[in-house]
Structures are given as C-alpha cells and as structure tokens.
Amino acid sequence: MDWSRAIQNLPEHEPRPDLWDRIDADLRADAVIDRTLDDLPVFEPQDDAWEQIAGRLEKPVVRPLWPRSFRWIAAAAVVALVAGIWAVWQPVSDEKVTIAYATETVETEWAATPEPLPSSTDQKVETFINEQCAQQIVVCQKPEVKELKQQLRELSNRKMAVEQELLVFGNDPALVQAQIKIENERAEVTKELVRILRI
Amino acid sequence: MAQRWLYERYKRAMFSVALRTLNDYDHANDALQDAFVEVFRHLDSFRFQSTLGAWIKTIVVRQALRKRQLEWRFETIDEHLHDRPLEVPDFITGAVLDAAIRSLPDGARAVFVLAEVEGYKHHEIAAMLNISEGTSKSQVSYARKLLRKKLSEPPGGPGDYTD
C-alpha cells in the first residue's frame, strides 16, 4: 500500500457553518476584556489596617532558637541514639558492654539571614564559558549558544529572586521546590553549554 | 514616618491584588497586614532587582496565596462551554469585569489575576502556586472562556456575575 499517496488523498471535511462566527465572537470578547482590564476598580483595606500593622511592628520578633530543619535533625539524632542504646543493650549474651562517648562542639557562625554565595562550581563554569567564548568567538556567535547563555542568565536572575524571597519567607515549601527546579534547569543548560563549547 | 508613607502609597493597589486573588475581604485584609509586616521587617534585604512596588506586590501575592495554600482547586476544563456564539457587549465597565473575575472558580481566578491583571509570567505563577506552567496557561484559557460566557449573559440571567 502506498501510504504517502493515501495520506495525500485523505478527504477534507467542512467545519460547522457557524465556526467562524464563534471564533470572531471570541476574539472580539477577548479584545473587550483586555481593554477593560485597565479600568478595574481599586479597593480600600479596612480602616484600622495600619494600626494593626504598626502594633505588630512594635512587638519584638521571637525567632525559634533552632531552625525547623535543625529541629528535625536533632529529633532524628535522639531517635538514632535511643535505637542504638536499645540495640546494644539487647540481652543476647552475658558479655558486659561498656559504652563510651564523647561530645564534640562544632563552631558555627549563626547569621539571621545567611547571604547565599555563588558556589565555586558556578564561578568555575562561568569562567570556563567566558574563556571559551574569548577563544572561540565563532562558536559563541551560534544561535543555540546565544540562546543557552540567555537562558542561563534568566535562570540565574530567577535563582536570585527566589533566594531573596526565601530571605523573607523562610523555607516556604513552594519556594524551596521552585529553587530546586531552577537549580536543575541551570544544571541542564550549563551541561549543554559546556558540551557545545568543548566540541 | 516613612513606613506609614509607604503603606499609604501602596495600600490600595496591594489590597486590590489580594482581594481579587482571594475574593475574600477578611482574608485579603489579613494578607495585606502580614505582607506589610514582612515588608517592613525585611526592607533591608530589598536588592533593587525590581521596583519597590513589584517587590511588595510579590510579597502580598505570596501572603495571599498562603491564606489558601491547601484550598486551591483547579477545575477540569470543560471544552464545550457554550453551544452558540457568545456576544459580549462592545463596552463593559471595570466594575462589571471585576465582578465577573471574582465569580470565577478559585484556581482559574487566581491564575488569571496573576497572569492577565498583574502581569506575572507563567513560570513565576507555576512556582507560586506549585503547579506546572501548562496548568497555568490552560487555567488562563479556561478563565477567559468562562469570562466570555459570563459577560455575554444578561445581568440577572442564569450566569449572573453581579453580587
């Protein structure tokens, strides 16, 4: 069977007679909506909103001693310790077991709002791309390289924006997910860019 | 007082965003309060990557979305919304459109307001609402279909969009 000829000879069908009227009506309706979006009314918040905001600003901010993630780690450590002790003290033999332990204090610098720094890997990649582009000017003029570099810039801007929002909102799950997604996309774009520049 | 001035400068625009997104007066007031408290507590972290208004708006939107974090529902899109061409009047007032927007289902309304009224990009909305960019785009399209239908019906009719 000659598929290409059969496909070329497939019959044509008529759409419903009023389809254009529907399309035209939708387009006109969208134009009316778009035009009117600029005239949407503005609303006033309740009268005492400022007094309530000012009252909250005067109260001192109570921050948890340990961030939530550290609390989970601490809880996990306690569970692990209890499980370990229970496992060691099982009466499986008459041997005497002596448990020795030591505590270690790790000096950490606690900052209220840690400033995210660009990782050394990011810096290395950026340096590599710049060096390659300086040496291989023609390659860097390719549309796909320009496109990838543009994507990388946009993703870096989005990354910074999310990091700034994280400073305000803390570890908001949606923001953390967005941050992970952006990092993954950056990694993909960077990988592709490096691959092209190495050819 | 600089904080008061900033509040007065932005309160109406920001409250309108919150109210339009949530369609709930009390929740919108709560979101506005929470947002301005966050703004003033973190003003030193503003990096001038955007305008101050855009930065405040993002905080207001996030606070508004948090009010309904577990309640957002995105309706399955009905592709056969109407069986006749819809005639929307050539002129409608902003108040009429606002009422129609506020009558949309929660998910479609939030996405439509963020995309079409506030100008957020789909990838930004996707991150804010924890949905895919595809869902964001299709909900805007769905919202437009519903708006056309609501605006083509006479006030007091079966799909009356006024309160």
Coordinates of C-alpha atoms in Angstrom, one line a residue:
Chain A
M1 CA 0.0 0.0 0.0
D2 CA 1.3 3.5 -0.9
W3 CA 0.8 5.3 2.4
S4 CA 2.1 8.7 1.2
R5 CA -0.4 8.7 -1.7
A6 CA -3.2 7.5 0.6
I7 CA -2.4 10.3 3.1
Q8 CA -2.3 12.9 0.3
N9 CA -5.7 11.8 -0.8
L10 CA -7.4 11.9 2.6
P11 CA -10.7 13.6 2.2
E12 CA -11.3 17.2 3.5
H13 CA -14.1 18.0 5.9
E14 CA -16.1 21.1 6.4
P15 CA -16.2 22.6 9.9
R16 CA -19.6 23.6 11.4
P17 CA -21.1 26.5 9.5
D18 CA -21.0 28.9 12.4
L19 CA -17.4 28.2 13.5
W20 CA -16.1 31.5 12.1
D21 CA -18.8 33.4 14.0
R22 CA -17.7 31.7 17.2
I23 CA -14.0 32.5 16.6
D24 CA -14.9 36.1 15.7
A25 CA -17.1 36.5 18.7
D26 CA -14.3 35.1 21.0
L27 CA -11.7 37.4 19.5
R28 CA -14.0 40.4 20.0
A29 CA -14.8 39.4 23.5
D30 CA -11.1 39.0 24.4
A31 CA -10.4 42.4 23.0
V32 CA -13.2 43.9 25.2
I33 CA -11.8 42.1 28.2
D34 CA -8.2 43.2 27.6
R35 CA -9.3 46.8 27.1
T36 CA -11.3 46.8 30.3
L37 CA -8.5 45.2 32.4
D38 CA -7.0 48.7 32.7
D39 CA -10.2 50.0 34.2
L40 CA -10.6 47.5 37.0
P41 CA -11.6 49.2 40.3
V42 CA -9.2 49.5 43.2
F43 CA -10.3 48.7 46.7
E44 CA -9.5 50.1 50.2
P45 CA -8.4 47.9 53.0
Q46 CA -10.2 48.2 56.3
D47 CA -9.7 51.5 58.2
D48 CA -7.7 50.1 61.1
A49 CA -5.3 48.1 59.0
W50 CA -2.4 50.5 59.6
E51 CA -2.9 50.5 63.4
Q52 CA -2.7 46.7 63.4
I53 CA 0.4 46.6 61.2
A54 CA 2.1 49.3 63.4
G55 CA 1.1 47.3 66.5
R56 CA 2.7 44.2 65.2
L57 CA 5.9 46.0 64.2
E58 CA 6.3 47.3 67.7
K59 CA 6.3 43.8 69.2
P60 CA 9.7 42.1 69.3
V61 CA 10.2 39.3 66.8
V62 CA 10.6 35.9 68.6
R63 CA 12.7 33.6 66.4
P64 CA 13.0 29.9 67.2
L65 CA 16.3 29.0 68.7
W66 CA 16.8 26.3 66.2
P67 CA 15.5 26.5 62.6
R68 CA 12.9 23.8 61.7
S69 CA 15.4 21.7 59.7
F70 CA 17.8 21.6 62.7
R71 CA 14.9 20.5 64.9
W72 CA 14.3 17.6 62.6
I73 CA 17.9 16.7 62.6
A74 CA 18.0 16.9 66.4
A75 CA 14.9 14.7 66.7
A76 CA 16.4 12.2 64.3
A77 CA 19.7 12.1 66.3
V78 CA 17.8 11.4 69.5
V79 CA 15.8 8.6 67.8
A80 CA 19.0 7.1 66.4
L81 CA 20.7 7.3 69.9
V82 CA 17.8 5.6 71.6
A83 CA 17.7 2.9 68.9
G84 CA 21.4 2.4 69.2
I85 CA 21.3 2.1 73.0
W86 CA 18.4 -0.3 72.8
A87 CA 20.2 -2.4 70.2
V88 CA 23.4 -2.6 72.3
W89 CA 21.5 -3.5 75.5
Q90 CA 19.7 -6.4 74.0
P91 CA 20.3 -9.4 76.3
V92 CA 21.8 -11.6 73.6
S93 CA 24.9 -12.6 75.6
D94 CA 26.4 -12.3 79.0
E95 CA 29.1 -10.0 77.8
K96 CA 29.5 -6.7 79.5
V97 CA 29.3 -3.8 77.2
T98 CA 30.8 -0.5 78.0
I99 CA 29.6 2.4 76.1
A100 CA 32.0 5.3 75.7
Y101 CA 31.0 8.5 74.1
A102 CA 32.5 11.9 73.5
T103 CA 30.8 15.2 72.6
E104 CA 32.2 17.5 70.1
T105 CA 31.3 21.1 69.8
V106 CA 31.3 22.4 66.3
E107 CA 31.8 26.2 65.9
T108 CA 29.2 27.5 63.6
E109 CA 28.5 31.1 62.6
W110 CA 24.8 31.9 63.1
A111 CA 23.6 34.5 60.8
A112 CA 20.0 35.7 61.0
T113 CA 19.7 35.8 57.2
P114 CA 22.5 33.9 55.6
E115 CA 23.7 35.5 52.3
P116 CA 23.7 32.8 49.6
L117 CA 27.0 33.0 47.8
P118 CA 27.6 31.7 44.3
S119 CA 29.2 28.3 44.6
S120 CA 32.8 27.8 43.4
T121 CA 31.4 25.4 40.8
D122 CA 29.2 28.2 39.4
Q123 CA 32.2 30.5 39.3
K124 CA 34.4 27.9 37.5
V125 CA 31.7 27.2 34.9
E126 CA 31.2 30.9 34.3
T127 CA 35.0 31.4 33.9
F128 CA 35.2 28.4 31.6
I129 CA 32.3 29.8 29.4
N130 CA 33.9 33.2 29.3
E131 CA 37.3 31.8 28.4
Q132 CA 35.9 29.5 25.7
C133 CA 33.9 32.3 24.2
A134 CA 37.0 34.5 24.2
Q135 CA 38.9 31.8 22.3
Q136 CA 36.1 30.5 20.1
I137 CA 34.3 33.6 19.0
V138 CA 32.6 31.9 16.1
V139 CA 31.1 29.2 18.3
C140 CA 29.8 31.7 20.7
Q141 CA 28.0 33.5 17.9
K142 CA 26.0 30.4 17.1
P143 CA 22.3 31.0 17.8
E144 CA 22.0 27.9 20.1
V145 CA 24.9 29.1 22.2
K146 CA 23.4 32.6 22.4
E147 CA 20.1 31.1 23.4
L148 CA 21.6 28.9 26.1
K149 CA 23.6 31.8 27.5
Q150 CA 20.4 33.9 27.6
Q151 CA 18.6 31.0 29.3
L152 CA 21.4 30.7 31.9
R153 CA 21.2 34.5 32.6
E154 CA 17.4 34.3 33.0
L155 CA 17.7 31.2 35.3
S156 CA 20.4 33.0 37.4
N157 CA 18.1 36.0 37.8
R158 CA 15.2 33.7 38.8
K159 CA 17.5 32.0 41.2
M160 CA 18.5 35.3 42.8
A161 CA 14.8 36.4 43.0
V162 CA 13.8 33.1 44.7
E163 CA 16.8 33.4 47.1
Q164 CA 15.6 36.9 48.0
E165 CA 12.1 35.7 48.6
L166 CA 13.4 32.8 50.8
L167 CA 15.0 35.5 53.0
V168 CA 11.6 37.0 53.5
F169 CA 9.5 33.8 53.8
G170 CA 11.9 31.3 55.2
N171 CA 11.8 27.8 54.0
D172 CA 8.4 28.1 52.2
P173 CA 7.8 24.6 50.6
A174 CA 6.7 26.2 47.3
L175 CA 9.8 28.4 47.2
V176 CA 12.2 25.6 48.1
Q177 CA 10.6 23.5 45.3
A178 CA 11.0 26.4 42.9
Q179 CA 14.6 26.8 43.9
I180 CA 15.3 23.1 43.3
K181 CA 13.6 23.3 39.9
I182 CA 15.6 26.3 38.9
E183 CA 18.9 24.7 40.0
N184 CA 18.1 21.6 38.0
E185 CA 17.3 23.7 34.9
R186 CA 20.5 25.6 35.4
A187 CA 22.5 22.4 35.6
E188 CA 20.9 21.1 32.4
V189 CA 21.5 24.4 30.5
T190 CA 25.1 24.6 31.8
K191 CA 25.8 21.0 30.9
E192 CA 24.6 21.6 27.3
L193 CA 26.5 24.8 27.0
V194 CA 29.8 23.2 28.2
R195 CA 29.2 20.3 25.9
I196 CA 28.9 22.6 22.8
L197 CA 31.9 24.7 23.8
R198 CA 34.0 21.6 24.2
I199 CA 33.3 20.3 20.7
Chain B
M1 CA 7.0 58.3 59.3
A2 CA 8.5 56.6 56.3
Q3 CA 6.7 53.2 56.9
R4 CA 3.3 54.9 57.1
W5 CA 4.0 56.8 53.9
L6 CA 5.0 53.6 52.1
Y7 CA 1.8 51.9 53.4
E8 CA -0.4 54.8 52.2
R9 CA 1.4 54.8 48.9
Y10 CA 0.8 51.2 48.1
K11 CA -2.2 50.1 50.2
R12 CA -5.0 50.4 47.6
A13 CA -3.1 48.7 44.8
M14 CA -1.9 45.9 47.0
F15 CA -5.2 45.3 48.7
S16 CA -6.9 45.2 45.3
V17 CA -4.4 42.4 44.2
A18 CA -5.1 40.5 47.4
L19 CA -8.8 40.9 47.2
R20 CA -9.0 40.0 43.5
T21 CA -6.8 36.9 44.0
L22 CA -8.7 35.6 47.1
N23 CA -12.2 37.1 46.6
D24 CA -12.5 37.2 50.4
Y25 CA -12.4 40.6 52.2
D26 CA -11.2 39.3 55.5
H27 CA -8.5 37.1 54.1
A28 CA -7.4 39.9 51.8
N29 CA -7.0 42.2 54.8
D30 CA -5.1 39.6 56.7
A31 CA -2.8 39.0 53.7
L32 CA -2.2 42.8 53.4
Q33 CA -1.3 43.1 57.1
D34 CA 1.0 40.1 57.1
A35 CA 2.6 41.3 53.9
F36 CA 3.4 44.8 55.1
V37 CA 4.8 43.5 58.4
E38 CA 7.1 41.2 56.3
V39 CA 7.9 44.1 54.0
F40 CA 9.0 46.4 56.9
R41 CA 10.9 43.7 58.7
H42 CA 12.9 42.8 55.6
L43 CA 13.2 46.1 53.8
D44 CA 16.9 45.9 54.2
S45 CA 17.0 42.8 52.1
F46 CA 15.4 44.6 49.1
R47 CA 18.1 44.5 46.4
F48 CA 16.7 46.7 43.8
Q49 CA 16.4 43.8 41.3
S50 CA 12.9 45.1 40.7
T51 CA 10.9 48.2 41.6
L52 CA 9.9 48.5 45.2
G53 CA 6.3 48.2 44.2
A54 CA 6.9 45.0 42.3
W55 CA 8.8 43.6 45.3
I56 CA 6.0 44.5 47.7
K57 CA 3.4 43.1 45.3
T58 CA 5.2 39.7 45.2
I59 CA 5.2 39.6 49.0
V60 CA 1.5 40.5 49.0
V61 CA 0.7 37.8 46.4
R62 CA 2.6 35.2 48.3
Q63 CA 0.9 36.0 51.5
A64 CA -2.5 35.9 49.8
L65 CA -1.7 32.5 48.2
R66 CA -0.7 31.3 51.6
K67 CA -4.1 32.0 53.0
R68 CA -5.5 29.4 50.7
Q69 CA -2.4 27.1 50.5
L70 CA -4.3 23.9 51.0
E71 CA -7.5 25.0 49.3
W72 CA -6.6 25.8 45.7
R73 CA -8.5 23.7 43.4
F74 CA -8.1 23.7 39.6
E75 CA -11.2 22.7 37.8
T76 CA -11.0 20.3 35.0
I77 CA -11.5 22.3 31.9
D78 CA -14.9 21.9 30.1
E79 CA -14.1 22.2 26.4
H80 CA -17.8 22.5 25.5
L81 CA -18.7 25.6 27.5
H82 CA -21.2 27.0 25.0
D83 CA -23.3 25.9 22.2
R84 CA -23.8 29.2 20.4
P85 CA -21.5 32.2 19.5
L86 CA -21.2 34.4 22.6
E87 CA -21.9 38.1 22.1
V88 CA -20.1 40.2 24.7
P89 CA -21.1 43.9 24.6
D90 CA -18.6 46.2 22.9
F91 CA -18.3 48.2 26.2
I92 CA -18.3 46.9 29.7
T93 CA -17.2 48.8 32.8
G94 CA -14.3 47.8 35.0
A95 CA -16.7 47.0 37.8
V96 CA -18.6 44.5 35.7
L97 CA -15.4 42.8 34.6
D98 CA -14.2 42.8 38.2
A99 CA -17.4 41.1 39.3
A100 CA -17.1 38.5 36.6
I101 CA -13.5 37.8 37.5
R102 CA -14.4 37.4 41.1
S103 CA -17.1 34.9 40.2
L104 CA -14.5 32.6 38.6
P105 CA -13.5 29.3 40.3
D106 CA -10.7 29.9 42.8
G107 CA -7.8 28.3 40.8
A108 CA -8.8 29.9 37.5
R109 CA -9.4 33.3 39.1
A110 CA -6.0 33.3 40.9
V111 CA -4.1 32.3 37.8
F112 CA -6.0 34.8 35.6
V113 CA -5.4 37.7 38.0
L114 CA -1.7 36.9 38.4
A115 CA -1.2 36.5 34.6
E116 CA -3.5 38.9 33.0
V117 CA -4.0 41.6 35.6
E118 CA -0.7 41.6 37.4
G119 CA 1.5 40.6 34.5
Y120 CA 3.3 37.6 36.1
K121 CA 4.9 35.1 33.7
H122 CA 3.6 31.6 33.7
H123 CA 6.8 30.1 35.1
E124 CA 6.5 32.6 38.0
I125 CA 2.9 31.7 38.6
A126 CA 3.8 28.0 38.4
A127 CA 6.4 28.4 41.1
M128 CA 4.0 30.5 43.3
L129 CA 1.1 28.0 43.1
N130 CA 3.2 24.9 42.8
I131 CA 1.6 23.9 39.5
S132 CA 3.1 23.3 36.1
E133 CA 3.4 26.0 33.5
G134 CA 1.0 24.1 31.3
T135 CA -1.6 24.2 34.1
S136 CA -1.1 27.9 34.5
K137 CA -1.6 28.5 30.8
S138 CA -4.6 26.3 30.5
Q139 CA -6.3 27.9 33.5
V140 CA -5.9 31.3 32.0
S141 CA -7.5 30.0 28.8
Y142 CA -10.3 28.4 30.9
A143 CA -10.8 31.6 32.8
R144 CA -11.2 33.5 29.5
K145 CA -13.8 31.1 28.3
L146 CA -15.8 31.4 31.5
L147 CA -15.5 35.2 31.4
R148 CA -16.7 35.3 27.8
K149 CA -19.7 33.2 28.8
K150 CA -20.5 35.3 31.9
L151 CA -20.1 38.6 30.2
S152 CA -22.4 37.5 27.3
E153 CA -25.2 36.7 29.7
P154 CA -27.6 39.5 30.6
P155 CA -27.4 40.6 34.3
G156 CA -30.0 38.6 36.3
G157 CA -29.7 35.7 33.8
P158 CA -28.7 32.2 34.7
G159 CA -25.0 33.1 34.9
D160 CA -25.4 36.5 36.6
Y161 CA -22.0 37.7 37.5
T162 CA -23.0 40.5 39.8
D163 CA -23.1 40.2 43.6

